[in-house]
């Protein structure tokens, strides 16, 4: 079945506008051919023998991916491990920034990753991984004239002590292009409601005091839901929330998000692929109440190659399915430029 047509006004808008992606994971955004080459260059043992098989391995096939957990398994089991060396992470960061500019004119980009998921459990030096990522970013910014920053992801499944180290590394490299911290990972690890939340309150406060932006994945699945978004706002006070679509089911929460100016990082294709929403009709039922309530929103890719998308394609889909009108798209782009952690 053919995709609905993008309105001419929307095409003209996208043709004339530089874009901004604030929510894109390094582990989900490197081209399969690059990952294939990195794996072979580093002697990484793969479970497949041919490139077509590998390309399918690192793609979130809708027939295979039925939830956020199965989506994350591809990152944690394959793509992030392949990127686990200084040379691999440098090439990965450089290639993503260049590809996003060439494909969608993304001139402002924040890339996020967990450096501890690139050091093979301590076998590689964490600072070498971080410096390599910074170097890849700096080279890409020089080559393409874009603005970029790195966000370090804490992991819900990690011990607090490991996440504390990640924040300390973010603080250390704040003046080298590390612009923020995130909390990501399987949402069944509900830190929002657990006994550790007070310690994480202090961790996020410390990051803010160091000049880092803060964002948190929550409200993406039923594990956290609208209650998770409320808990995050009250206890961790992030500048932005990754996904957060469960807020659309709670009018009081939407009023609070709007009043506090907290920005949601929407990722349409990701929500569809992980079954966070059932289809375009439900996505419209989620996004439009957020818009109508005055919640500040950005549109992002989450993982371009894992989802086989681009930022321009995400915006075209929202226009074609009448989720947003051109003015709404323009507003999300302007919000991204206002809400970026890149200074």
mmCIF file of C-alpha atoms in Angstrom:
data_model
loop_
_atom_site.group_PDB
_atom_site.id
_atom_site.type_symbol
_atom_site.label_atom_id
_atom_site.label_comp_id
_atom_site.label_asym_id
_atom_site.label_seq_id
_atom_site.Cartn_x
_atom_site.Cartn_y
_atom_site.Cartn_z
ATOM 1 C CA UNK A 1 0.000 0.000 0.000
ATOM 2 C CA UNK A 2 1.343 3.427 -0.944
ATOM 3 C CA UNK A 3 2.234 5.919 1.760
ATOM 4 C CA UNK A 4 -0.016 8.995 1.908
ATOM 5 C CA UNK A 5 1.251 12.014 0.035
ATOM 6 C CA UNK A 6 3.234 14.760 1.737
ATOM 7 C CA UNK A 7 1.471 18.131 1.199
ATOM 8 C CA UNK A 8 3.296 20.505 -1.138
ATOM 9 C CA UNK A 9 3.533 23.157 1.611
ATOM 10 C CA UNK A 10 5.282 20.629 3.834
ATOM 11 C CA UNK A 11 7.778 19.694 1.135
ATOM 12 C CA UNK A 12 8.587 23.333 0.486
ATOM 13 C CA UNK A 13 9.123 23.888 4.204
ATOM 14 C CA UNK A 14 11.523 20.945 4.497
ATOM 15 C CA UNK A 15 13.358 21.956 1.322
ATOM 16 C CA UNK A 16 14.035 25.386 2.806
ATOM 17 C CA UNK A 17 14.831 24.471 6.426
ATOM 18 C CA UNK A 18 17.881 23.144 8.217
ATOM 19 C CA UNK A 19 16.906 20.518 10.796
ATOM 20 C CA UNK A 20 17.910 19.581 14.344
ATOM 21 C CA UNK A 21 17.978 16.091 15.882
ATOM 22 C CA UNK A 22 18.321 16.023 19.679
ATOM 23 C CA UNK A 23 17.612 12.314 20.270
ATOM 24 C CA UNK A 24 19.734 9.920 18.237
ATOM 25 C CA UNK A 25 21.636 6.939 19.644
ATOM 26 C CA UNK A 26 25.081 6.168 18.239
ATOM 27 C CA UNK A 27 24.343 2.456 18.581
ATOM 28 C CA UNK A 28 21.327 2.742 16.295
ATOM 29 C CA UNK A 29 22.569 5.155 13.659
ATOM 30 C CA UNK A 30 25.692 3.748 11.973
ATOM 31 C CA UNK A 31 25.299 2.339 8.461
ATOM 32 C CA UNK A 32 25.415 -1.478 8.276
ATOM 33 C CA UNK A 33 28.277 -1.413 5.771
ATOM 34 C CA UNK A 34 30.345 0.664 8.218
ATOM 35 C CA UNK A 35 29.556 -1.711 11.098
ATOM 36 C CA UNK A 36 30.431 -4.665 8.864
ATOM 37 C CA UNK A 37 33.805 -3.131 8.020
ATOM 38 C CA UNK A 38 34.527 -2.207 11.649
ATOM 39 C CA UNK A 39 33.680 -5.741 12.785
ATOM 40 C CA UNK A 40 36.055 -7.283 10.255
ATOM 41 C CA UNK A 41 38.807 -4.729 10.871
ATOM 42 C CA UNK A 42 38.713 -5.570 14.591
ATOM 43 C CA UNK A 43 38.331 -9.331 14.245
ATOM 44 C CA UNK A 44 34.857 -9.303 15.784
ATOM 45 C CA UNK A 45 33.252 -12.741 15.528
ATOM 46 C CA UNK A 46 29.818 -12.482 13.918
ATOM 47 C CA UNK A 47 26.992 -15.042 13.926
ATOM 48 C CA UNK A 48 26.448 -14.606 10.157
ATOM 49 C CA UNK A 49 28.725 -15.087 7.151
ATOM 50 C CA UNK A 50 27.388 -12.705 4.497
ATOM 51 C CA UNK A 51 26.733 -8.976 4.424
ATOM 52 C CA UNK A 52 23.005 -9.307 3.561
ATOM 53 C CA UNK A 53 22.581 -11.520 6.621
ATOM 54 C CA UNK A 54 24.444 -8.980 8.740
ATOM 55 C CA UNK A 55 22.341 -6.104 7.401
ATOM 56 C CA UNK A 56 19.228 -7.945 8.574
ATOM 57 C CA UNK A 57 20.853 -8.675 11.949
ATOM 58 C CA UNK A 58 21.284 -4.961 12.762
ATOM 59 C CA UNK A 59 17.862 -3.850 11.486
ATOM 60 C CA UNK A 60 14.768 -3.629 13.675
ATOM 61 C CA UNK A 61 12.639 -5.723 11.362
ATOM 62 C CA UNK A 62 8.940 -5.196 12.211
ATOM 63 C CA UNK A 63 8.407 -8.964 12.015
ATOM 64 C CA UNK A 64 11.080 -9.527 14.644
ATOM 65 C CA UNK A 65 10.868 -6.433 16.867
ATOM 66 C CA UNK A 66 7.685 -6.417 18.909
ATOM 67 C CA UNK A 67 8.692 -4.349 21.945
ATOM 68 C CA UNK A 68 11.239 -1.928 23.355
ATOM 69 C CA UNK A 69 13.153 -4.879 24.838
ATOM 70 C CA UNK A 70 13.627 -6.632 21.482
ATOM 71 C CA UNK A 71 14.579 -3.292 19.935
ATOM 72 C CA UNK A 72 17.219 -2.681 22.611
ATOM 73 C CA UNK A 73 18.576 -6.210 22.287
ATOM 74 C CA UNK A 74 19.932 -5.389 18.815
ATOM 75 C CA UNK A 75 21.856 -2.434 20.246
ATOM 76 C CA UNK A 76 23.158 -4.144 23.354
ATOM 77 C CA UNK A 77 24.056 -7.462 21.735
ATOM 78 C CA UNK A 78 25.478 -6.312 18.403
ATOM 79 C CA UNK A 79 25.854 -2.691 17.351
ATOM 80 C CA UNK A 80 27.203 -1.277 20.613
ATOM 81 C CA UNK A 81 29.664 -4.155 20.992
ATOM 82 C CA UNK A 82 30.945 -3.670 17.458
ATOM 83 C CA UNK A 83 31.558 -0.005 18.323
ATOM 84 C CA UNK A 84 33.639 -0.993 21.379
ATOM 85 C CA UNK A 85 37.034 0.505 20.592
ATOM 86 C CA UNK A 86 38.390 4.053 20.264
ATOM 87 C CA UNK A 87 38.778 3.688 16.481
ATOM 88 C CA UNK A 88 35.256 2.274 16.117
ATOM 89 C CA UNK A 89 33.518 4.968 18.164
ATOM 90 C CA UNK A 90 35.431 7.736 16.381
ATOM 91 C CA UNK A 91 34.406 6.431 12.981
ATOM 92 C CA UNK A 92 30.834 5.900 14.173
ATOM 93 C CA UNK A 93 30.360 9.446 15.481
ATOM 94 C CA UNK A 94 31.995 10.994 12.413
ATOM 95 C CA UNK A 95 29.883 8.956 9.988
ATOM 96 C CA UNK A 96 26.571 9.691 11.715
ATOM 97 C CA UNK A 97 27.030 13.454 11.719
ATOM 98 C CA UNK A 98 28.069 13.511 8.078
ATOM 99 C CA UNK A 99 25.275 11.214 6.942
ATOM 100 C CA UNK A 100 22.570 13.145 8.807
ATOM 101 C CA UNK A 101 23.718 16.409 7.266
ATOM 102 C CA UNK A 102 23.880 14.930 3.756
ATOM 103 C CA UNK A 103 20.516 13.140 3.971
ATOM 104 C CA UNK A 104 18.406 15.679 5.855
ATOM 105 C CA UNK A 105 20.428 18.874 6.278
ATOM 106 C CA UNK A 106 20.671 18.249 10.032
ATOM 107 C CA UNK A 107 22.886 21.155 11.047
ATOM 108 C CA UNK A 108 22.373 20.699 14.811
ATOM 109 C CA UNK A 109 22.745 17.250 16.332
ATOM 110 C CA UNK A 110 23.146 15.720 19.779
ATOM 111 C CA UNK A 111 24.474 12.166 19.759
ATOM 112 C CA UNK A 112 23.996 10.000 22.813
ATOM 113 C CA UNK A 113 25.742 6.841 23.921
ATOM 114 C CA UNK A 114 26.913 5.038 27.036
ATOM 115 C CA UNK A 115 30.730 5.037 27.049
ATOM 116 C CA UNK A 116 30.777 2.084 29.465
ATOM 117 C CA UNK A 117 28.978 -0.015 26.850
ATOM 118 C CA UNK A 118 31.947 0.653 24.552
ATOM 119 C CA UNK A 119 34.821 -0.337 26.868
ATOM 120 C CA UNK A 120 34.112 -4.093 27.037
ATOM 121 C CA UNK A 121 33.473 -4.162 30.764
ATOM 122 C CA UNK A 122 36.650 -2.286 31.615
ATOM 123 C CA UNK A 123 38.986 -4.031 29.166
ATOM 124 C CA UNK A 124 39.387 -0.741 27.268
ATOM 125 C CA UNK A 125 40.160 2.599 28.867
ATOM 126 C CA UNK A 126 37.068 4.763 29.270
ATOM 127 C CA UNK A 127 38.871 8.035 28.628
ATOM 128 C CA UNK A 128 40.276 6.737 25.355
ATOM 129 C CA UNK A 129 36.735 5.866 24.223
ATOM 130 C CA UNK A 130 35.468 9.331 25.160
ATOM 131 C CA UNK A 131 38.328 11.234 23.563
ATOM 132 C CA UNK A 132 37.888 9.222 20.361
ATOM 133 C CA UNK A 133 34.179 10.102 20.238
ATOM 134 C CA UNK A 134 34.998 13.773 20.783
ATOM 135 C CA UNK A 135 37.611 13.635 18.030
ATOM 136 C CA UNK A 136 35.111 12.089 15.604
ATOM 137 C CA UNK A 137 32.607 14.809 16.439
ATOM 138 C CA UNK A 138 35.145 17.594 16.025
ATOM 139 C CA UNK A 139 36.270 16.256 12.642
ATOM 140 C CA UNK A 140 32.685 16.017 11.417
ATOM 141 C CA UNK A 141 31.828 19.536 12.603
ATOM 142 C CA UNK A 142 34.863 20.845 10.731
ATOM 143 C CA UNK A 143 33.986 18.917 7.575
ATOM 144 C CA UNK A 144 30.274 19.769 7.457
ATOM 145 C CA UNK A 145 29.990 23.042 9.370
ATOM 146 C CA UNK A 146 27.406 21.679 11.802
ATOM 147 C CA UNK A 147 26.932 22.163 15.545
ATOM 148 C CA UNK A 148 27.074 19.007 17.625
ATOM 149 C CA UNK A 149 27.327 17.702 21.169
ATOM 150 C CA UNK A 150 27.580 14.386 22.994
ATOM 151 C CA UNK A 151 25.176 13.141 25.675
ATOM 152 C CA UNK A 152 26.321 10.337 27.990
ATOM 153 C CA UNK A 153 23.632 7.775 28.778
ATOM 154 C CA UNK A 154 23.393 6.344 32.269
ATOM 155 C CA UNK A 155 21.928 2.829 32.266
ATOM 156 C CA UNK A 156 18.864 1.838 34.254
ATOM 157 C CA UNK A 157 20.339 -1.648 34.648
ATOM 158 C CA UNK A 158 23.709 -0.403 35.992
ATOM 159 C CA UNK A 159 24.680 -0.126 39.632
ATOM 160 C CA UNK A 160 24.570 3.428 40.934
ATOM 161 C CA UNK A 161 28.364 3.505 41.274
ATOM 162 C CA UNK A 162 28.842 2.911 37.545
ATOM 163 C CA UNK A 163 26.387 5.649 36.632
ATOM 164 C CA UNK A 164 28.166 7.981 39.039
ATOM 165 C CA UNK A 165 31.399 7.385 37.107
ATOM 166 C CA UNK A 166 29.664 8.238 33.834
ATOM 167 C CA UNK A 167 28.462 11.545 35.285
ATOM 168 C CA UNK A 168 31.978 12.302 36.524
ATOM 169 C CA UNK A 169 33.300 11.690 33.011
ATOM 170 C CA UNK A 170 30.625 14.003 31.579
ATOM 171 C CA UNK A 171 31.680 16.683 34.050
ATOM 172 C CA UNK A 172 35.329 16.198 33.144
ATOM 173 C CA UNK A 173 34.716 16.617 29.411
ATOM 174 C CA UNK A 174 32.089 19.350 29.665
ATOM 175 C CA UNK A 175 34.388 21.826 27.917
ATOM 176 C CA UNK A 176 35.255 19.364 25.147
ATOM 177 C CA UNK A 177 31.773 18.900 23.709
ATOM 178 C CA UNK A 178 29.988 16.637 26.208
ATOM 179 C CA UNK A 179 26.796 18.610 26.742
ATOM 180 C CA UNK A 180 24.478 16.460 28.848
ATOM 181 C CA UNK A 181 23.471 13.219 30.537
ATOM 182 C CA UNK A 182 20.564 10.876 29.933
ATOM 183 C CA UNK A 183 19.002 7.902 31.715
ATOM 184 C CA UNK A 184 18.187 5.095 29.276
ATOM 185 C CA UNK A 185 17.662 1.362 29.088
ATOM 186 C CA UNK A 186 14.904 -1.181 29.738
ATOM 187 C CA UNK A 187 12.044 0.555 31.541
ATOM 188 C CA UNK A 188 11.267 -2.442 33.724
ATOM 189 C CA UNK A 189 14.172 -1.101 35.779
ATOM 190 C CA UNK A 190 11.929 1.577 37.247
ATOM 191 C CA UNK A 191 14.339 3.890 39.002
ATOM 192 C CA UNK A 192 11.571 6.481 39.132
ATOM 193 C CA UNK A 193 9.816 4.526 41.870
ATOM 194 C CA UNK A 194 12.681 2.705 43.569
ATOM 195 C CA UNK A 195 14.660 3.415 46.695
ATOM 196 C CA UNK A 196 17.626 4.694 44.665
ATOM 197 C CA UNK A 197 15.779 7.694 43.306
ATOM 198 C CA UNK A 198 17.074 10.056 46.008
ATOM 199 C CA UNK A 199 20.649 9.235 45.076
ATOM 200 C CA UNK A 200 19.831 9.869 41.431
ATOM 201 C CA UNK A 201 18.240 13.156 42.435
ATOM 202 C CA UNK A 202 21.636 14.206 43.765
ATOM 203 C CA UNK A 203 23.396 12.880 40.672
ATOM 204 C CA UNK A 204 21.212 14.911 38.310
ATOM 205 C CA UNK A 205 21.515 18.008 40.503
ATOM 206 C CA UNK A 206 25.279 17.662 40.377
ATOM 207 C CA UNK A 207 25.222 17.403 36.589
ATOM 208 C CA UNK A 208 23.100 20.552 36.319
ATOM 209 C CA UNK A 209 25.468 22.395 38.645
ATOM 210 C CA UNK A 210 28.333 21.430 36.315
ATOM 211 C CA UNK A 211 26.517 23.052 33.389
ATOM 212 C CA UNK A 212 25.281 19.832 31.784
ATOM 213 C CA UNK A 213 21.841 19.451 30.279
ATOM 214 C CA UNK A 214 19.668 16.626 31.595
ATOM 215 C CA UNK A 215 17.224 14.365 29.814
ATOM 216 C CA UNK A 216 15.587 11.065 30.788
ATOM 217 C CA UNK A 217 13.888 8.263 28.878
ATOM 218 C CA UNK A 218 10.548 7.685 30.592
ATOM 219 C CA UNK A 219 6.873 7.322 29.788
ATOM 220 C CA UNK A 220 7.723 5.257 26.714
ATOM 221 C CA UNK A 221 6.190 1.981 27.918
ATOM 222 C CA UNK A 222 3.635 0.797 30.461
ATOM 223 C CA UNK A 223 6.452 -0.001 32.906
ATOM 224 C CA UNK A 224 6.818 3.708 33.663
ATOM 225 C CA UNK A 225 3.698 5.274 32.112
ATOM 226 C CA UNK A 226 2.382 8.699 33.066
ATOM 227 C CA UNK A 227 3.323 8.046 36.700
ATOM 228 C CA UNK A 228 6.930 7.698 35.631
ATOM 229 C CA UNK A 229 6.844 11.068 33.907
ATOM 230 C CA UNK A 230 5.360 12.651 37.037
ATOM 231 C CA UNK A 231 7.996 11.030 39.270
ATOM 232 C CA UNK A 232 10.828 12.189 36.991
ATOM 233 C CA UNK A 233 9.534 15.766 36.961
ATOM 234 C CA UNK A 234 9.229 15.846 40.749
ATOM 235 C CA UNK A 235 12.396 13.987 41.719
ATOM 236 C CA UNK A 236 14.958 14.412 38.932
ATOM 237 C CA UNK A 237 13.793 17.658 37.277
ATOM 238 C CA UNK A 238 15.188 17.093 33.771
ATOM 239 C CA UNK A 239 15.312 19.771 31.101
ATOM 240 C CA UNK A 240 13.884 17.333 28.571
ATOM 241 C CA UNK A 241 12.204 13.925 28.503
ATOM 242 C CA UNK A 242 12.934 11.224 25.940
ATOM 243 C CA UNK A 243 9.639 10.022 24.451
ATOM 244 C CA UNK A 244 7.312 10.706 27.416
ATOM 245 C CA UNK A 245 4.287 9.911 25.266
ATOM 246 C CA UNK A 246 2.340 8.444 28.205
ATOM 247 C CA UNK A 247 1.810 12.037 29.343
ATOM 248 C CA UNK A 248 -0.847 12.396 26.642
ATOM 249 C CA UNK A 249 -3.173 10.242 28.762
ATOM 250 C CA UNK A 250 -3.064 12.662 31.707
ATOM 251 C CA UNK A 251 -4.460 16.189 31.268
ATOM 252 C CA UNK A 252 -3.019 17.485 34.526
ATOM 253 C CA UNK A 253 0.420 16.165 33.592
ATOM 254 C CA UNK A 254 0.228 17.843 30.184
ATOM 255 C CA UNK A 255 -0.652 21.133 31.877
ATOM 256 C CA UNK A 256 2.328 20.693 34.173
ATOM 257 C CA UNK A 257 4.715 19.937 31.300
ATOM 258 C CA UNK A 258 3.467 22.987 29.465
ATOM 259 C CA UNK A 259 3.701 25.220 32.518
ATOM 260 C CA UNK A 260 7.219 24.117 33.393
ATOM 261 C CA UNK A 261 8.419 24.254 29.786
ATOM 262 C CA UNK A 262 9.791 20.706 29.863
ATOM 263 C CA UNK A 263 10.552 19.524 26.327
ATOM 264 C CA UNK A 264 9.527 16.105 25.000
ATOM 265 C CA UNK A 265 11.835 14.400 22.507
ATOM 266 C CA UNK A 266 9.361 12.615 20.222
ATOM 267 C CA UNK A 267 10.548 9.713 18.036
ATOM 268 C CA UNK A 268 7.637 8.633 15.800
ATOM 269 C CA UNK A 269 9.017 5.605 13.918
ATOM 270 C CA UNK A 270 10.586 4.294 17.118
ATOM 271 C CA UNK A 271 7.236 4.477 18.935
ATOM 272 C CA UNK A 272 5.606 2.542 16.100
ATOM 273 C CA UNK A 273 8.335 -0.092 15.819
ATOM 274 C CA UNK A 274 8.476 -0.856 19.554
ATOM 275 C CA UNK A 275 4.672 -1.011 19.721
ATOM 276 C CA UNK A 276 4.537 1.905 22.140
ATOM 277 C CA UNK A 277 1.640 2.906 19.873
ATOM 278 C CA UNK A 278 -0.370 0.575 17.656
ATOM 279 C CA UNK A 279 -0.363 2.650 14.489
ATOM 280 C CA UNK A 280 -0.685 6.088 12.961
ATOM 281 C CA UNK A 281 -4.195 6.663 14.312
ATOM 282 C CA UNK A 282 -3.021 6.083 17.877
ATOM 283 C CA UNK A 283 0.105 8.140 17.283
ATOM 284 C CA UNK A 284 -2.136 11.025 16.205
ATOM 285 C CA UNK A 285 -4.249 10.517 19.335
ATOM 286 C CA UNK A 286 -1.081 10.849 21.422
ATOM 287 C CA UNK A 287 0.746 13.685 19.677
ATOM 288 C CA UNK A 288 -2.143 16.033 19.002
ATOM 289 C CA UNK A 289 -3.308 16.392 22.640
ATOM 290 C CA UNK A 290 0.295 17.200 23.584
ATOM 291 C CA UNK A 291 0.382 19.875 20.916
ATOM 292 C CA UNK A 292 -3.022 21.256 21.898
ATOM 293 C CA UNK A 293 -1.941 21.444 25.558
ATOM 294 C CA UNK A 294 1.040 23.588 24.605
ATOM 295 C CA UNK A 295 3.656 20.969 25.534
ATOM 296 C CA UNK A 296 7.001 21.835 23.965
ATOM 297 C CA UNK A 297 8.061 19.058 21.574
ATOM 298 C CA UNK A 298 10.859 18.127 19.207
ATOM 299 C CA UNK A 299 10.854 15.423 16.515
ATOM 300 C CA UNK A 300 13.852 13.088 16.321
ATOM 301 C CA UNK A 301 14.998 9.828 14.759
ATOM 302 C CA UNK A 302 16.132 7.768 17.796
ATOM 303 C CA UNK A 303 18.071 5.441 15.472
ATOM 304 C CA UNK A 304 18.272 6.105 11.750
ATOM 305 C CA UNK A 305 19.700 2.848 10.436
ATOM 306 C CA UNK A 306 18.084 0.605 13.019
ATOM 307 C CA UNK A 307 14.754 1.999 11.792
ATOM 308 C CA UNK A 308 15.813 2.768 8.200
ATOM 309 C CA UNK A 309 14.730 6.367 8.436
ATOM 310 C CA UNK A 310 16.053 9.928 8.337
ATOM 311 C CA UNK A 311 14.897 13.027 10.172
ATOM 312 C CA UNK A 312 13.397 14.453 6.996
ATOM 313 C CA UNK A 313 11.499 11.193 6.498
ATOM 314 C CA UNK A 314 10.145 11.360 10.063
ATOM 315 C CA UNK A 315 8.796 14.851 9.428
ATOM 316 C CA UNK A 316 7.376 13.842 6.059
ATOM 317 C CA UNK A 317 5.532 10.932 7.690
ATOM 318 C CA UNK A 318 3.968 13.231 10.304
ATOM 319 C CA UNK A 319 2.794 15.564 7.543
ATOM 320 C CA UNK A 320 1.551 12.803 5.261
ATOM 321 C CA UNK A 321 -0.448 11.106 8.028
ATOM 322 C CA UNK A 322 -1.889 14.461 9.154
ATOM 323 C CA UNK A 323 -0.424 14.155 12.609
ATOM 324 C CA UNK A 324 1.099 17.635 12.290
ATOM 325 C CA UNK A 325 0.623 20.537 9.909
ATOM 326 C CA UNK A 326 3.563 22.527 8.460
ATOM 327 C CA UNK A 327 3.275 25.154 11.217
ATOM 328 C CA UNK A 328 3.533 22.396 13.828
ATOM 329 C CA UNK A 329 6.667 21.036 12.155
ATOM 330 C CA UNK A 330 8.238 24.490 12.071
ATOM 331 C CA UNK A 331 7.448 24.892 15.765
ATOM 332 C CA UNK A 332 9.183 21.605 16.661
ATOM 333 C CA UNK A 333 12.293 22.653 14.729
ATOM 334 C CA UNK A 334 12.407 26.009 16.509
ATOM 335 C CA UNK A 335 11.852 24.289 19.860
ATOM 336 C CA UNK A 336 14.827 22.003 19.168
ATOM 337 C CA UNK A 337 17.051 25.004 18.475
ATOM 338 C CA UNK A 338 15.909 26.623 21.711
ATOM 339 C CA UNK A 339 16.165 23.454 23.818
ATOM 340 C CA UNK A 340 19.523 22.145 22.612
ATOM 341 C CA UNK A 341 22.298 21.620 25.123
ATOM 342 C CA UNK A 342 24.837 22.685 22.484
ATOM 343 C CA UNK A 343 26.053 26.218 23.153
#
